[in-house]
Short mmCIF file of C-alpha atoms and ligand atoms in Angstrom, two decimals:
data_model
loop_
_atom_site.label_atom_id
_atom_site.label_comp_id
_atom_site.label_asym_id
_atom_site.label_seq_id
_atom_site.Cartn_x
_atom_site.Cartn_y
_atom_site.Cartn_z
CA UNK A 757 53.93 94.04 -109.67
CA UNK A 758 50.87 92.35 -111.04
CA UNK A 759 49.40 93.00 -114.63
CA UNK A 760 52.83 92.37 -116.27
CA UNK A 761 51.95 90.69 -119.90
CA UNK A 762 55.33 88.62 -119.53
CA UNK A 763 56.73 86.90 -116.32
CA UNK A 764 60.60 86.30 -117.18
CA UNK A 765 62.94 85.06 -113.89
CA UNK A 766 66.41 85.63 -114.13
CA UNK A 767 68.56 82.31 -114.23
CA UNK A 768 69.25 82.79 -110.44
CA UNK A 769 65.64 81.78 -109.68
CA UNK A 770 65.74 78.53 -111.40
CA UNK A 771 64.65 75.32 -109.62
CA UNK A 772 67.67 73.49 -108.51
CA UNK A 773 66.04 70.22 -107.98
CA UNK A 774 63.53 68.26 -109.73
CA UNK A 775 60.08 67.09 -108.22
CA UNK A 776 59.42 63.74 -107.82
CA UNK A 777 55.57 63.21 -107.22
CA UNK A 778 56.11 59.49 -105.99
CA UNK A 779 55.67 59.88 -102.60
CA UNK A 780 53.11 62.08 -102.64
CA UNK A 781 50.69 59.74 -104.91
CA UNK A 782 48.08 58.89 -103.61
CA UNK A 783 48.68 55.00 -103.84
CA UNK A 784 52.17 53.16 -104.78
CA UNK A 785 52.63 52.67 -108.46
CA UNK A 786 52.15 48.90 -109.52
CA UNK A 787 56.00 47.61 -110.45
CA UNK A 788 56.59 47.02 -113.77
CA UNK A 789 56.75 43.59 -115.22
CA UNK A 790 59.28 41.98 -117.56
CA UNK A 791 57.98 42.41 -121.01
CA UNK A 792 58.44 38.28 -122.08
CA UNK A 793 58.36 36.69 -118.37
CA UNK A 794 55.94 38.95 -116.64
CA UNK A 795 57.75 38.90 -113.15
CA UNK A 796 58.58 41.63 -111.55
CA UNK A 797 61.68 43.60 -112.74
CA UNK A 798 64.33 44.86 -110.58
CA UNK A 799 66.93 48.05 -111.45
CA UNK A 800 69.25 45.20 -113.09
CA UNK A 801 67.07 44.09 -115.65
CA UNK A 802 66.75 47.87 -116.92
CA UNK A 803 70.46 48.28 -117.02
CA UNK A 804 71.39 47.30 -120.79
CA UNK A 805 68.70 50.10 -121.50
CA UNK A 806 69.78 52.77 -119.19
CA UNK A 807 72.30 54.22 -116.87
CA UNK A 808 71.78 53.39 -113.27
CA UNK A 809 71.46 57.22 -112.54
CA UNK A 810 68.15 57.25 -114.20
CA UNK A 811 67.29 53.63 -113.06
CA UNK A 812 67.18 55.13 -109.61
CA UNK A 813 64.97 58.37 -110.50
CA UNK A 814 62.90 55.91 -111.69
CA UNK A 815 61.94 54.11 -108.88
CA UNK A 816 63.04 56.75 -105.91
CA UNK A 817 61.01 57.85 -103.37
CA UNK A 818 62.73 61.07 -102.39
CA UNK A 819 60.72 63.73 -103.20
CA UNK A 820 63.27 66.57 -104.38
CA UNK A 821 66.38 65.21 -106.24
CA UNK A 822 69.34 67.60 -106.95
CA UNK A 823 69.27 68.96 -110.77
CA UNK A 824 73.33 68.32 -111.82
CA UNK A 825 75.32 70.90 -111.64
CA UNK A 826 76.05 70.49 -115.66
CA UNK A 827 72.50 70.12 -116.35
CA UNK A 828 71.79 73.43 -114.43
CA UNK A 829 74.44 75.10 -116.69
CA UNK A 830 72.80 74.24 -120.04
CA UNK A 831 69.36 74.35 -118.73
CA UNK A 832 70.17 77.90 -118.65
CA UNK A 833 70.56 78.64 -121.49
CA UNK A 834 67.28 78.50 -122.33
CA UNK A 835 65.52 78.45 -119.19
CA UNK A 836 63.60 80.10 -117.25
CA UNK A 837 61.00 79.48 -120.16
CA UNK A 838 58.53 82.75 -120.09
CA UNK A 839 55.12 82.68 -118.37
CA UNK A 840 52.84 84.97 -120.65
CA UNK A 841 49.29 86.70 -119.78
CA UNK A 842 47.08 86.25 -123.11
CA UNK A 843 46.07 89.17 -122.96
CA UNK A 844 44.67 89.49 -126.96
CA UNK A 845 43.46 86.00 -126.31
CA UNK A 846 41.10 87.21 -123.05
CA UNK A 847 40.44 90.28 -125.65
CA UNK A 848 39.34 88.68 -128.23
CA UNK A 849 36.93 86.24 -126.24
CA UNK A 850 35.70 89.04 -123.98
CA UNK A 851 36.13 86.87 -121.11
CA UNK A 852 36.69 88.03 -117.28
CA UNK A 853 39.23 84.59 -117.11
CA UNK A 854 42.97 85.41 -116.89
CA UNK A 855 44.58 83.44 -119.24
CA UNK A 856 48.35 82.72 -118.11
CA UNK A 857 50.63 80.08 -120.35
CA UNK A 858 54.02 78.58 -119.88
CA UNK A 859 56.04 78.85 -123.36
CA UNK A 860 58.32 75.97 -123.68
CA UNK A 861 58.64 76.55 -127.79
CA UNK A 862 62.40 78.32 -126.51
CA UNK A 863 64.13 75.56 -126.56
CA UNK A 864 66.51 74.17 -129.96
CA UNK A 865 64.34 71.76 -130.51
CA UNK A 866 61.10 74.05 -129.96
CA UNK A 867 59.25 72.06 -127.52
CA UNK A 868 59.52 70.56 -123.78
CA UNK A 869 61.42 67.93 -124.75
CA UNK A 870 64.93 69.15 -124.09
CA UNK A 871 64.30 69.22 -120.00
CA UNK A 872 64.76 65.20 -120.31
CA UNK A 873 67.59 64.82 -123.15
CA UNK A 874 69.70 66.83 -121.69
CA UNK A 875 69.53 64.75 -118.32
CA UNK A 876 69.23 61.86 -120.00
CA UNK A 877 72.61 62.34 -122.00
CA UNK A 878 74.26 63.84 -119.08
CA UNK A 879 73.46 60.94 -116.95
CA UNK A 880 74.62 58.64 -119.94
CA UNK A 881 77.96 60.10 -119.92
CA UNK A 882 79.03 60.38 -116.57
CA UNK A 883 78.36 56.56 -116.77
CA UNK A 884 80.37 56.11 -120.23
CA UNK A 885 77.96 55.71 -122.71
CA UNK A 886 78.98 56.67 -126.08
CA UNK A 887 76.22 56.17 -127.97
CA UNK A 888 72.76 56.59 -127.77
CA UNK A 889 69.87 55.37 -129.87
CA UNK A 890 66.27 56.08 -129.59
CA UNK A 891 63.35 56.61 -132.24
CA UNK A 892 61.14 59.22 -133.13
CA UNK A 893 58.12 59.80 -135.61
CA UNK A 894 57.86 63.02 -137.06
CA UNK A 895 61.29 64.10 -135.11
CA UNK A 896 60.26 66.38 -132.17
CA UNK A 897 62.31 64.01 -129.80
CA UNK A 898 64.92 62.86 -132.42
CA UNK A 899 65.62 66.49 -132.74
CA UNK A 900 65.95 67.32 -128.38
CA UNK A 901 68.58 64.16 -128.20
CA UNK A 902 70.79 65.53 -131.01
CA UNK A 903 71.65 68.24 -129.80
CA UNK A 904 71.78 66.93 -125.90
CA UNK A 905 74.05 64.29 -127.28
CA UNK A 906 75.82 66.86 -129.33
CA UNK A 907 76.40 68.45 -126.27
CA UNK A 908 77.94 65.60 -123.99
CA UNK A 909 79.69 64.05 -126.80
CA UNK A 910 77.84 60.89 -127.46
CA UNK A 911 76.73 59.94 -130.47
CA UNK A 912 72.86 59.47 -131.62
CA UNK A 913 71.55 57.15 -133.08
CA UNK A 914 67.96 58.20 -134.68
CA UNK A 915 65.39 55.40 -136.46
CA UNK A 916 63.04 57.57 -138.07
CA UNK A 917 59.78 56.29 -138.96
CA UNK A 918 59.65 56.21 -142.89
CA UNK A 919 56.44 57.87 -144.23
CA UNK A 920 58.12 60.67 -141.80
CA UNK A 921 61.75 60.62 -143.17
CA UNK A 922 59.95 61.32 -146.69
CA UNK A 923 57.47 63.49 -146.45
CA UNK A 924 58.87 65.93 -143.72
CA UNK A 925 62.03 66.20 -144.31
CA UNK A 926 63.04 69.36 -142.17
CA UNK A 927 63.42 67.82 -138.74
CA UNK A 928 65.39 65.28 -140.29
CA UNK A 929 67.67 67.90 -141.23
CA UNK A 930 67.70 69.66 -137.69
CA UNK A 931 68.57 66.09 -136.26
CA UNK A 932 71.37 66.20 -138.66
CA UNK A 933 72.48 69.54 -138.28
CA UNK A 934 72.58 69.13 -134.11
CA UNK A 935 74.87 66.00 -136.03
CA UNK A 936 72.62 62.82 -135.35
CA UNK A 937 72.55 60.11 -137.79
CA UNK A 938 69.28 59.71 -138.97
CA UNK A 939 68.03 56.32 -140.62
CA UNK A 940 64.95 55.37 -142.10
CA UNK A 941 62.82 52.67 -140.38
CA UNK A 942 62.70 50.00 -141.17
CA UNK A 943 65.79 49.60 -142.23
CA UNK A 944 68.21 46.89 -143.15
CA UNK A 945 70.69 47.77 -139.73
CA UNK A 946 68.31 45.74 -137.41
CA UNK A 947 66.88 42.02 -136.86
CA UNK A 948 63.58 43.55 -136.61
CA UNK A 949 63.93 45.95 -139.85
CA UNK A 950 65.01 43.23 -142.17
CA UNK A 951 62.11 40.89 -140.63
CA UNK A 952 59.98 43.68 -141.84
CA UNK A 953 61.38 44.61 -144.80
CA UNK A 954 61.36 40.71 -145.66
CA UNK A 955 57.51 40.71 -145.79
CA UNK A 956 57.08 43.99 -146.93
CA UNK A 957 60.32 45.40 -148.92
CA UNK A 958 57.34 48.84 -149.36
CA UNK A 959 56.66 49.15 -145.21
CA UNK A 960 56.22 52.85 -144.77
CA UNK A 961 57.53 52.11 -141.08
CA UNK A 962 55.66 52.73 -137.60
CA UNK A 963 56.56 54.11 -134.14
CA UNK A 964 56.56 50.54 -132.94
CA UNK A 965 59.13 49.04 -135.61
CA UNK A 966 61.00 51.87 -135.14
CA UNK A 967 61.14 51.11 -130.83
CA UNK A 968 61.99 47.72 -132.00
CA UNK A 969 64.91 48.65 -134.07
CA UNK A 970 66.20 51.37 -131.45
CA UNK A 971 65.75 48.98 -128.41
CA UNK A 972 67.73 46.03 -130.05
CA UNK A 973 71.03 48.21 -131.12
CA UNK A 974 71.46 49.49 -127.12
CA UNK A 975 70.85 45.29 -126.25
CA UNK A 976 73.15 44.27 -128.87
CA UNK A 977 75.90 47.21 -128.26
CA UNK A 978 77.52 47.61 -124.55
CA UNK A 979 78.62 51.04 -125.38
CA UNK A 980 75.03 51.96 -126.46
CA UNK A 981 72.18 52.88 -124.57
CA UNK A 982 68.00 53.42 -125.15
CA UNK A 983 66.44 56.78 -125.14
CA UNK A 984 63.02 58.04 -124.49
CA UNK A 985 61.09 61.32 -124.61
CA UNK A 986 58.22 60.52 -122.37
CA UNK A 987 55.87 58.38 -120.33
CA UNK A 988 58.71 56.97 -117.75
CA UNK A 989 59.04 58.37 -114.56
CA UNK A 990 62.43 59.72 -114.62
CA UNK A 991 61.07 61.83 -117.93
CA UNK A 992 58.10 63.23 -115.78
CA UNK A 993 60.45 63.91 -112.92
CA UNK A 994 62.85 65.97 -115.63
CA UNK A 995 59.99 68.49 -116.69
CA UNK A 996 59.20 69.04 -113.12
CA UNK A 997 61.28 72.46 -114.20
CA UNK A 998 58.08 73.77 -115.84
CA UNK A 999 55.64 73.71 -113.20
CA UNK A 1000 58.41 75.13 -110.80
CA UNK A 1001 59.11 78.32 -112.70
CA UNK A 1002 55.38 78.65 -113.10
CA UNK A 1003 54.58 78.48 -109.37
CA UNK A 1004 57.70 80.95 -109.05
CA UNK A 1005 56.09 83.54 -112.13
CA UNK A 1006 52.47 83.22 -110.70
CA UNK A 1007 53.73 84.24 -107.32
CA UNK A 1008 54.88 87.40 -109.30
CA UNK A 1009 51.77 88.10 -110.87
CA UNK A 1010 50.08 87.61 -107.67
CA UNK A 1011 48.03 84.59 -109.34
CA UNK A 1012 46.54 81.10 -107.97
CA UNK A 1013 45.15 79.07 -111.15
CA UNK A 1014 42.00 77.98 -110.34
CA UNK A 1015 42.60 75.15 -113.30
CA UNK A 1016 46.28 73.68 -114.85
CA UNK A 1017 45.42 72.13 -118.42
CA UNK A 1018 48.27 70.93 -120.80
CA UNK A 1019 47.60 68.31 -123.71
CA UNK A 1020 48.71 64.31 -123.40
CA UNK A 1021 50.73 62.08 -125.49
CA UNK A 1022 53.14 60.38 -123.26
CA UNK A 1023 51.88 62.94 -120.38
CA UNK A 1024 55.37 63.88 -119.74
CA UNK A 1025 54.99 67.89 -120.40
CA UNK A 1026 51.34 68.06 -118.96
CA UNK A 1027 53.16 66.02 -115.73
CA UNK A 1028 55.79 68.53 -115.69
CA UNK A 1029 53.39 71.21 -115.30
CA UNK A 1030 50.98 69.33 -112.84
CA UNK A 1031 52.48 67.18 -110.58
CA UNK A 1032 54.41 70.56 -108.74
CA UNK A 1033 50.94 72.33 -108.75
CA UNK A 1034 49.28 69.19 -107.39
CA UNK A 1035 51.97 69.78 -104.22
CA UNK A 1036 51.47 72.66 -103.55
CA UNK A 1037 47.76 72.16 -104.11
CA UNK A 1038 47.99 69.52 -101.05
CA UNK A 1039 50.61 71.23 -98.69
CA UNK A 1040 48.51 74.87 -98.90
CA UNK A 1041 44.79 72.84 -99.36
CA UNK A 1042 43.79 74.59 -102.50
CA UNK A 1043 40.94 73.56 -104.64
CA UNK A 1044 42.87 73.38 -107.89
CA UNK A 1045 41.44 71.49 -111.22
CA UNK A 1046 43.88 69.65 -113.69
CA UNK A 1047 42.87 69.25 -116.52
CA UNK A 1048 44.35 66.54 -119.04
CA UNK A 1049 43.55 67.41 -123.16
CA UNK A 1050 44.29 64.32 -125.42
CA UNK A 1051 42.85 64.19 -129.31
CA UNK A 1052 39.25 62.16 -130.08
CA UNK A 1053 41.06 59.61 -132.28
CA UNK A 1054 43.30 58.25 -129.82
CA UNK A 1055 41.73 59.21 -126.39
CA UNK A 1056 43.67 57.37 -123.53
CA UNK A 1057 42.82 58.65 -120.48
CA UNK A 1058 38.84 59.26 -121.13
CA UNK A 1059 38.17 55.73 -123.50
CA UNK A 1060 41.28 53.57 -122.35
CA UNK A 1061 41.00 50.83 -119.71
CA UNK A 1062 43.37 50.85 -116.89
CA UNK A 1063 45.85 47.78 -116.63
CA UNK A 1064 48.95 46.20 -117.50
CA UNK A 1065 50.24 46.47 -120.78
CA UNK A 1066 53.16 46.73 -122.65
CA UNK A 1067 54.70 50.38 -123.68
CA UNK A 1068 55.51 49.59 -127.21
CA UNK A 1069 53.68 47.52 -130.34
CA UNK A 1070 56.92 44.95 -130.29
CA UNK A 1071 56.46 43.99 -126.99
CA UNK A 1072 59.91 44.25 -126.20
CA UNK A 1073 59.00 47.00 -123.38
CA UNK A 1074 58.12 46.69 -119.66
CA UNK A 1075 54.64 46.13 -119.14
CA UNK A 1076 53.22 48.69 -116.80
CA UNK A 1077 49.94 50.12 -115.02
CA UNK A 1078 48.38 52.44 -117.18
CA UNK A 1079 45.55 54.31 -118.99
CA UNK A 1080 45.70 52.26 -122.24
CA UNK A 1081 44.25 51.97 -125.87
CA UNK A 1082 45.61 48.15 -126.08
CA UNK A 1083 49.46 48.18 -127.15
CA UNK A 1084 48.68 47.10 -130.89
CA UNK A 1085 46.32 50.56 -131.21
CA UNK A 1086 46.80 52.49 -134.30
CA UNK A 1087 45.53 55.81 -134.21
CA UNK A 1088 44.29 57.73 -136.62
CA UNK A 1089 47.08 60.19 -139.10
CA UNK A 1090 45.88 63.04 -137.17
CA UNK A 1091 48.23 66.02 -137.06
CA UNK A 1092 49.15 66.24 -133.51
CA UNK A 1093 52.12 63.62 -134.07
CA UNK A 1094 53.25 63.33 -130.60
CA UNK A 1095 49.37 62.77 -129.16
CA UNK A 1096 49.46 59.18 -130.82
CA UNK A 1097 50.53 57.13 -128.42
CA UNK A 1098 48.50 53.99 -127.06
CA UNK A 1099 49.47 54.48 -123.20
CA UNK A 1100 49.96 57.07 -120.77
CA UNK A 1101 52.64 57.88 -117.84
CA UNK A 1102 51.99 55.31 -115.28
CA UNK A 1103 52.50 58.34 -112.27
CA UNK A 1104 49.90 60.47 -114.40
CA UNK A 1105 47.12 57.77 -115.29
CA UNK A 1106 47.38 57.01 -111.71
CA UNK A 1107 46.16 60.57 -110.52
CA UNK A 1108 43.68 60.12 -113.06
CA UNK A 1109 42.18 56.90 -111.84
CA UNK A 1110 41.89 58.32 -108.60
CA UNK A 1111 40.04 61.40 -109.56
CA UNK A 1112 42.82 64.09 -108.76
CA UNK A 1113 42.59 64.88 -112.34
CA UNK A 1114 40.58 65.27 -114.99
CA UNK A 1115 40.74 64.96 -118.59
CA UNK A 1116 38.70 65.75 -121.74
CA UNK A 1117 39.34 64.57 -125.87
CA UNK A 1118 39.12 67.02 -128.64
CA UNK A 1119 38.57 66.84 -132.60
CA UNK A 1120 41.46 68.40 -134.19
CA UNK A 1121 39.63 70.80 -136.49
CA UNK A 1122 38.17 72.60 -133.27
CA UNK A 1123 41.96 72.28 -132.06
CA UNK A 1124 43.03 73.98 -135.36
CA UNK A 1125 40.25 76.75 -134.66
CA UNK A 1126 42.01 77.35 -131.60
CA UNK A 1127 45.22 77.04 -132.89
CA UNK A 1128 44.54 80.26 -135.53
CA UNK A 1129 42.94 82.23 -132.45
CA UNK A 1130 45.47 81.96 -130.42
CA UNK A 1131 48.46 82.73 -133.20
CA UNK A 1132 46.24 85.88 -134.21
CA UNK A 1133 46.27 86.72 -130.99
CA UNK A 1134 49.08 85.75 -129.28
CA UNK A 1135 51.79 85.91 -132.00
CA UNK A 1136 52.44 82.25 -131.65
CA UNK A 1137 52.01 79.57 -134.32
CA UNK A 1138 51.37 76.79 -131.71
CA UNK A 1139 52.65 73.04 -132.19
CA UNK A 1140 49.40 70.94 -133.05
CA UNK A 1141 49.98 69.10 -129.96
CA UNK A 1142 49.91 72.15 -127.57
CA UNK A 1143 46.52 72.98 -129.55
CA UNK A 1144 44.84 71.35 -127.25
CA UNK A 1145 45.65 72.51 -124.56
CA UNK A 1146 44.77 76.04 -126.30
CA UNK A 1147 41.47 74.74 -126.99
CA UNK A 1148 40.90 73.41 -123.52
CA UNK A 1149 42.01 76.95 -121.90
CA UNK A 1150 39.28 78.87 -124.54
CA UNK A 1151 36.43 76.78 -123.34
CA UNK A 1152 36.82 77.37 -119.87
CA UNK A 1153 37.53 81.06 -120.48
CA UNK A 1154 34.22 81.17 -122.63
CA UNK A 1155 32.61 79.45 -119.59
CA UNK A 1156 33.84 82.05 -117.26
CA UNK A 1157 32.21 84.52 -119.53
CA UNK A 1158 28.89 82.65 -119.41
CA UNK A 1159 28.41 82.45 -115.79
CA UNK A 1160 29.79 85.59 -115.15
CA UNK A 1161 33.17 84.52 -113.34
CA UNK A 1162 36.66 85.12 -112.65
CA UNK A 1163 38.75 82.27 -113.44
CA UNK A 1164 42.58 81.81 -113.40
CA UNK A 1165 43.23 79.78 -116.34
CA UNK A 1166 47.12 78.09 -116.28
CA UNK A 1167 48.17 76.09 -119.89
CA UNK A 1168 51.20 74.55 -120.97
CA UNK A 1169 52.15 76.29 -124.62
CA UNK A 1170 53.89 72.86 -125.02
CA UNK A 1171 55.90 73.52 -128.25
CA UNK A 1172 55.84 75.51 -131.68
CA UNK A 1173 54.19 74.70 -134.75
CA UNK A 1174 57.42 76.07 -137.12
CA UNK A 1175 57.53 72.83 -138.71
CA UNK A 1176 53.88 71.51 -138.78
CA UNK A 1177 52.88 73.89 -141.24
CA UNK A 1178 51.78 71.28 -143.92
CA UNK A 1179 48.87 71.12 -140.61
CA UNK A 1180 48.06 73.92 -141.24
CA UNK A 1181 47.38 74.78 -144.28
CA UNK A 1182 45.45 71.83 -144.73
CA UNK A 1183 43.53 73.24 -141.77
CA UNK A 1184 43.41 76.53 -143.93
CA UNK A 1185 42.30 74.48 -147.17
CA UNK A 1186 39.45 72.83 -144.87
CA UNK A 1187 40.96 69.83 -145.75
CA UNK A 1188 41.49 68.30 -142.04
CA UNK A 1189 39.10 65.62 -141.03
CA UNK A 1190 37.97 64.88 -137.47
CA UNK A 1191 38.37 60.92 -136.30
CA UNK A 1192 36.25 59.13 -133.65
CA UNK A 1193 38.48 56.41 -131.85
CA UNK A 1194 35.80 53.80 -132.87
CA UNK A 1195 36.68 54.94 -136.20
CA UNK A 1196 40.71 54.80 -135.23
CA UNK A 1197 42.00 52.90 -138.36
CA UNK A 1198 45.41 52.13 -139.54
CA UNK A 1199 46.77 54.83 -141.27
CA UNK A 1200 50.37 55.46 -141.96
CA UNK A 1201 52.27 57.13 -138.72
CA UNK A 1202 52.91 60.68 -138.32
C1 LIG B 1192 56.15 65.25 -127.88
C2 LIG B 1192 55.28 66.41 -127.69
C3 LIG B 1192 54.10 66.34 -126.92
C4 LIG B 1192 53.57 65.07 -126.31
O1 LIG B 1192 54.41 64.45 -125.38
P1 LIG B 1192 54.12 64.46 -123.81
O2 LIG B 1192 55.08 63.48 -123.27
O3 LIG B 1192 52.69 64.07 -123.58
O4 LIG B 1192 54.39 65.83 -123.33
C5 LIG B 1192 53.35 67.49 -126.74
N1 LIG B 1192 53.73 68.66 -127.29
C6 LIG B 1192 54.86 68.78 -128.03
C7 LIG B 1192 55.21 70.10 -128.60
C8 LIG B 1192 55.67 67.66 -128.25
O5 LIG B 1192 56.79 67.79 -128.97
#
């Protein structure tokens, strides 16, 4: 019955397909283009990147697509991620809003990002690969691969941006532990790493050298293959899981949310949420808001333009249609690691451009203030990313309050902040400083 604090399914009651929001966009997505020839690129010219499996969730128009039985199996043990009432949170703000979140901290890595690696390394193997390589900054998505490819038995391959791989060394050792092998990048493995290193034997490395070094060992290697944690379709289409078991655990409650808000890096976890409330939102014609949160220094969706470009600094990826900050963007060192990224999901930036949702850019030390609220409250020490979304959710429950209304208020609790501590205590220290993206400089990566 209603008023529960905690909505938990049983595994029975999982999702057994994922949603693919294709279809139902409201135009066709632009195709990508090769990244050196700019002509269009077909399934093939993906293939030394991925398996065909994915290459076809990519582009598919079929609106439910079967979760693998295998992927089921290990989903479960995890999964059904909780749906919690805040009710401290509404406490504490005095607000008449009901405050609902979707926890996806659960996981081994402690964030989202698992819903993709897993299918991502299962569709690797049933296609042979035995090796995967992919990047990461501060090691949220090196740390969901290991221990997906730990799982399937393939090995990973992680090029960990530098500054990272030195001054946080703790998801470097959860990569290892899940048994990835984790190198510094640049490094002297790679074309692109020496070419660095050659001109600058200090570089403290960058998401985009790191891409570069990751992308040319799968095109070098047939028995390897690239990774990535977000902003692709298929990725989208894997967290699809979210927003399922939320529909499911706000049936229980006996709740509609008048507004869905999650924060926006790549937009994979805020599209996993979204995009199955935006279906239902059409099939039952509800009035529901999205709401997209991204950080002030690198705001995509509400300063970026909305065109071709290409998905990483190297140019070595497919140019796509997107919300974008220019591909040679640097933001800002803000804390929110996985927010600093110069595009957005081409399937999410659409829905944007055509007004089905909208999206809003916050300083991080009012993200911080949230941050302490909610772990006060809540019992949660929230991932700096999934801050925002925190921060997002208290203003509208504060406007509730003002005007006197009820409000259902849905966000996705994207992660935990275990290993972002550093964050906070210089949040505590009132050390954190607030960048404007006209003051985005380059500063070292996350
Ligand atoms: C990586 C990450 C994000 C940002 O990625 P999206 O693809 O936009 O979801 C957000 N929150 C957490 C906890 C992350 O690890």
């Amino acid at each position: 019955m209603p008023d529960r604090t905690k909505y938990v399914l049983d595994e029975r009651e999982m999702p057994t397909a994922w949603y693919n929001v294709s279809p139902d966009l409201p135009k066709p997505l632009d195709p990508p283009l090769h990244p050196v020839t700019s002509e269009p690129m077909g399934p093939e010219d993906l293939a030394p990147l991925f398996p065909m499996g994915l290459i076809a969730q990519e582009v598919s128009q079929e609106r439910y697509i079967d979760i693998p039985g295998e992927v089921l199996e290990i989903y479960k043990t995890y999964r059904p991620s909780p749906l919690v009432r805040a009710k401290n949170l509404e406490k504490a703000l005095d607000t008449p809003a009901k405050i609902y979140f979707k926890y996806e901290g659960v996981s081994a890595a402690g964030s989202h990002k698992p819903n993709t690696a897993y299918a991502q390394a299962y569709y690797n193997k049933v296609e042979g690969t035995n090796k995967i390589s992919t990047e990461t900054g501060a090691g949220q998505w090196g740390s969901a691969l290991a221990i997906a490819c730990q799982h399937f038995d393939i090995e990973c391959k992680v090029y960990m941006v530098r500054v990272s791989y030195e001054q946080k060394p703790y998801r470097r050792i959860l990569m290892e532990t899940y048994g990835a092998s984790v190198t510094p990048s640049p490094s002297m493995e790679t074309d692109a790493g020496k070419a660095v290193l050659a001109d600058n034997p200090d570089s403290l490395g960058s998401l985009g050298i790191a891409i570069s070094e990751a992308v040319e060992v799968a095109l070098k290697n047939e028995d390897t293959h690239y990774s990535l944690g977000s902003v692709l379709n298929f990725v989208c289409l894997h967290q699809t899981v979210i927003g399922q078991e939320a529909i499911t655990q706000m049936g229980v409650a006996e709740a509609e949310p008048d507004v869905v808000i999650g924060c926006v890096g790549g937009g994979s976890n805020f599209s996993g949420l979204a995009f199955p409330y935006y279906h239902r939102k059409k099939e039952e014609g509800l009035s529901t808001r999205f709401l997209a949160v991204e950080p002030k220094a690198c705001p995509t969706l509400t300063a970026g333009d909305y065109r071709y470009d290409w998905g990483d600094e190297a140019k070595m990826a497919p140019q796509v249609v997107m919300y974008t900050l220019g591909h040679d963007f640097v933001p800002a060192g803000i804390h929110a690691g996985g927010l600093r990224y110069h595009g957005d999901a081409p399937m999410l930036s659409l829905l944007v451009k055509e007004g089905e949702i909208d999206a809003v850019a916050l300083h991080q030390t009012e993200v911080f203030e949230g941050a302490v609220l909610f772990a006060q409250n809540e019992g949660i020490l929230p991932a700096p990313e999934a801050a925002h979304a925190i921060q997002a959710a208290i203003t509208e429950a504060l406007d509730a309050k003002e005007k006197g209304e009820e409000r259902t208020i849905l966000f996705g609790l994207s992660g935990h902040g275990h290993f972002d501590l550093g964050a906070y205590d210089a949040y505590l220290k009132g050390e954190l400083v607030d960048y404007d993206y006209a003051a985005g400089s380059r500063v070292e990566e996350e």
